[in-house]
Amino acid sequence: MPGKYTPRARANIAATSAAEPLLMLLEIDHADLAIPVRVVGDTQDITLHGELYQACPFECTLPDDVDGQVPKAQLRVDNIGRDLTQWLEASNGGQGATCRIIQMLRSEPDTIQYELTMDLTGLSIDQYSLTGELGFTDTLNLPAVAIRFDPRTAPGLF
């Protein structure tokens, strides 16, 4: 993941009316997909490192940074062509899907300004859009063992 934005990208982030806004790209990947779904939130397709990202309207909030909670983000992609519907039905609701968020400038097509890969969970779809939650598995708060022997689970031992 790139460590920092280029000077041109920082100027665009700080500007109230940027001459060239940052483009947000999404790459949704799953074991049941032959190739990942690649979309860009713009009106024109774009190529990044030899991969074509199709123009598609979507809304994606970047992960929050709240103390004491795992970062979360929200995603809503327009269901254009109904390809996402077919994938979601074939993949058991998209379990195990990941989403790579990329930000870049059109004038610097080979420079990734921001990149983050998160788990895509809680997928729901209707005739208009696919919605889901982006986040990480909270492995630090998972129990160390499947069954703990205490008076509730093993009363005969106590």
Short mmCIF file of C-alpha atoms in Angstrom, two decimals:
data_model
loop_
_atom_site.label_atom_id
_atom_site.label_comp_id
_atom_site.label_asym_id
_atom_site.label_seq_id
_atom_site.Cartn_x
_atom_site.Cartn_y
_atom_site.Cartn_z
CA MET A 1 0.00 0.00 0.00
CA PRO A 2 1.46 3.38 -0.92
CA GLY A 3 2.53 5.34 2.12
CA LYS A 4 1.51 8.81 1.04
CA TYR A 5 -0.20 10.83 -1.65
CA THR A 6 1.81 12.57 -4.37
CA PRO A 7 2.00 16.39 -4.21
CA ARG A 8 -0.58 16.72 -7.01
CA ALA A 9 -3.00 14.40 -5.19
CA ARG A 10 -2.54 16.27 -1.88
CA ALA A 11 -3.29 19.55 -3.67
CA ASN A 12 -6.49 18.05 -5.11
CA ILE A 13 -7.58 16.75 -1.71
CA ALA A 14 -7.03 20.16 -0.11
CA ALA A 15 -8.73 22.12 -2.92
CA THR A 16 -12.39 23.08 -2.60
CA SER A 17 -12.81 22.79 -6.37
CA ALA A 18 -10.14 20.44 -7.66
CA ALA A 19 -9.18 20.62 -11.31
CA GLU A 20 -8.76 16.86 -11.33
CA PRO A 21 -10.51 14.88 -8.60
CA LEU A 22 -9.21 11.58 -7.29
CA LEU A 23 -10.85 8.61 -8.97
CA MET A 24 -12.02 5.76 -6.80
CA LEU A 25 -11.69 2.26 -8.21
CA LEU A 26 -13.10 -0.98 -6.80
CA GLU A 27 -11.98 -4.53 -7.42
CA ILE A 28 -14.37 -7.14 -6.01
CA ASP A 29 -12.82 -10.60 -5.94
CA HIS A 30 -14.23 -13.99 -5.01
CA ALA A 31 -13.27 -17.62 -5.62
CA ASP A 32 -16.36 -18.10 -7.84
CA LEU A 33 -15.48 -15.17 -10.10
CA ALA A 34 -13.35 -16.00 -13.16
CA ILE A 35 -12.02 -12.44 -13.16
CA PRO A 36 -12.62 -9.81 -10.46
CA VAL A 37 -15.32 -7.18 -10.93
CA ARG A 38 -13.45 -3.93 -11.69
CA VAL A 39 -15.31 -0.61 -11.68
CA VAL A 40 -14.36 3.06 -11.53
CA GLY A 41 -16.64 5.75 -10.12
CA ASP A 42 -16.46 7.93 -13.24
CA THR A 43 -18.14 8.35 -16.62
CA GLN A 44 -15.17 6.93 -18.56
CA ASP A 45 -13.40 3.57 -18.34
CA ILE A 46 -9.78 3.59 -17.18
CA THR A 47 -6.87 1.16 -17.37
CA LEU A 48 -4.62 0.61 -14.35
CA HIS A 49 -1.61 -1.69 -14.67
CA GLY A 50 -3.12 -3.35 -17.76
CA GLU A 51 -6.52 -4.03 -16.19
CA LEU A 52 -9.66 -2.31 -17.48
CA TYR A 53 -11.95 -0.73 -14.88
CA GLN A 54 -15.43 -0.07 -16.27
CA ALA A 55 -17.26 3.15 -15.55
CA CYS A 56 -20.07 2.43 -13.11
CA PRO A 57 -21.80 4.60 -10.54
CA PHE A 58 -21.13 3.55 -6.95
CA GLU A 59 -20.82 5.01 -3.48
CA CYS A 60 -18.06 3.95 -1.13
CA THR A 61 -17.15 5.50 2.18
CA LEU A 62 -13.55 5.05 3.27
CA PRO A 63 -12.99 3.18 6.55
CA ASP A 64 -13.58 5.09 9.74
CA ASP A 65 -11.01 5.32 12.53
CA VAL A 66 -12.95 4.96 15.76
CA ASP A 67 -11.00 4.01 18.87
CA GLY A 68 -11.87 0.55 20.19
CA GLN A 69 -13.63 -0.73 17.07
CA VAL A 70 -12.57 -2.46 13.88
CA PRO A 71 -12.55 -0.07 10.85
CA LYS A 72 -15.70 -0.31 8.73
CA ALA A 73 -16.82 1.16 5.43
CA GLN A 74 -20.00 1.01 3.35
CA LEU A 75 -20.36 0.13 -0.33
CA ARG A 76 -23.22 0.56 -2.80
CA VAL A 77 -22.73 -0.39 -6.47
CA ASP A 78 -25.39 0.11 -9.14
CA ASN A 79 -26.64 -3.24 -10.47
CA ILE A 80 -26.07 -2.42 -14.13
CA GLY A 81 -26.49 -5.40 -16.45
CA ARG A 82 -27.50 -7.67 -13.54
CA ASP A 83 -24.09 -9.44 -13.63
CA LEU A 84 -23.68 -8.92 -9.89
CA THR A 85 -27.04 -10.60 -9.25
CA GLN A 86 -25.97 -13.77 -11.05
CA TRP A 87 -22.64 -13.88 -9.18
CA LEU A 88 -24.30 -13.30 -5.80
CA GLU A 89 -26.80 -16.11 -6.36
CA ALA A 90 -24.10 -18.53 -7.57
CA SER A 91 -21.66 -17.73 -4.74
CA ASN A 92 -23.88 -18.34 -1.69
CA GLY A 93 -24.38 -14.65 -1.02
CA GLY A 94 -20.78 -13.71 -1.78
CA GLN A 95 -19.27 -15.31 1.34
CA GLY A 96 -15.50 -14.85 1.30
CA ALA A 97 -15.51 -11.88 -1.09
CA THR A 98 -12.90 -9.14 -0.79
CA CYS A 99 -12.94 -5.59 -2.08
CA ARG A 100 -9.84 -3.62 -3.02
CA ILE A 101 -10.29 0.16 -2.84
CA ILE A 102 -7.93 2.21 -5.00
CA GLN A 103 -7.62 5.96 -5.46
CA MET A 104 -5.72 7.47 -8.38
CA LEU A 105 -5.50 10.49 -10.65
CA ARG A 106 -6.41 10.11 -14.33
CA SER A 107 -3.32 12.16 -15.26
CA GLU A 108 -1.05 9.70 -13.38
CA PRO A 109 -2.45 6.36 -14.61
CA ASP A 110 0.29 4.14 -13.17
CA THR A 111 0.47 5.73 -9.72
CA ILE A 112 -1.80 4.34 -7.01
CA GLN A 113 -2.42 7.07 -4.44
CA TYR A 114 -4.31 4.94 -1.89
CA GLU A 115 -4.98 1.22 -1.71
CA LEU A 116 -6.75 -0.98 0.83
CA THR A 117 -8.19 -4.49 0.65
CA MET A 118 -11.04 -5.35 3.00
CA ASP A 119 -13.51 -8.20 3.50
CA LEU A 120 -16.90 -7.67 1.85
CA THR A 121 -19.72 -8.91 4.09
CA GLY A 122 -23.43 -8.38 4.66
CA LEU A 123 -24.19 -8.31 0.94
CA SER A 124 -27.71 -7.57 -0.17
CA ILE A 125 -28.99 -6.88 -3.63
CA ASP A 126 -32.12 -5.54 -5.24
CA GLN A 127 -32.98 -4.64 -8.81
CA TYR A 128 -31.12 -1.33 -8.51
CA SER A 129 -27.99 -1.87 -6.42
CA LEU A 130 -25.69 -4.14 -4.45
CA THR A 131 -24.90 -3.02 -0.92
CA GLY A 132 -22.41 -4.38 1.56
CA GLU A 133 -20.14 -3.63 4.47
CA LEU A 134 -16.36 -3.51 4.19
CA GLY A 135 -14.25 -4.42 7.18
CA PHE A 136 -11.75 -6.77 8.73
CA THR A 137 -12.31 -9.95 10.69
CA ASP A 138 -11.85 -9.14 14.37
CA THR A 139 -9.48 -12.02 15.08
CA LEU A 140 -8.13 -10.54 18.32
CA ASN A 141 -11.51 -10.82 20.04
CA LEU A 142 -12.30 -14.37 18.88
CA PRO A 143 -12.25 -17.11 21.54
CA ALA A 144 -9.06 -19.16 21.64
CA VAL A 145 -10.93 -22.47 21.88
CA ALA A 146 -14.19 -23.72 20.41
CA ILE A 147 -15.65 -24.98 23.70
CA ARG A 148 -14.67 -23.68 27.11
CA PHE A 149 -15.27 -25.93 30.11
CA ASP A 150 -17.20 -23.95 32.69
CA PRO A 151 -20.26 -24.71 34.86
CA ARG A 152 -22.61 -23.81 32.02
CA THR A 153 -21.06 -25.98 29.26
CA ALA A 154 -19.82 -28.90 31.43
CA PRO A 155 -21.83 -28.96 34.70
CA GLY A 156 -20.63 -32.48 35.59
CA LEU A 157 -17.03 -31.29 36.03
CA PHE A 158 -17.90 -28.76 38.71
#
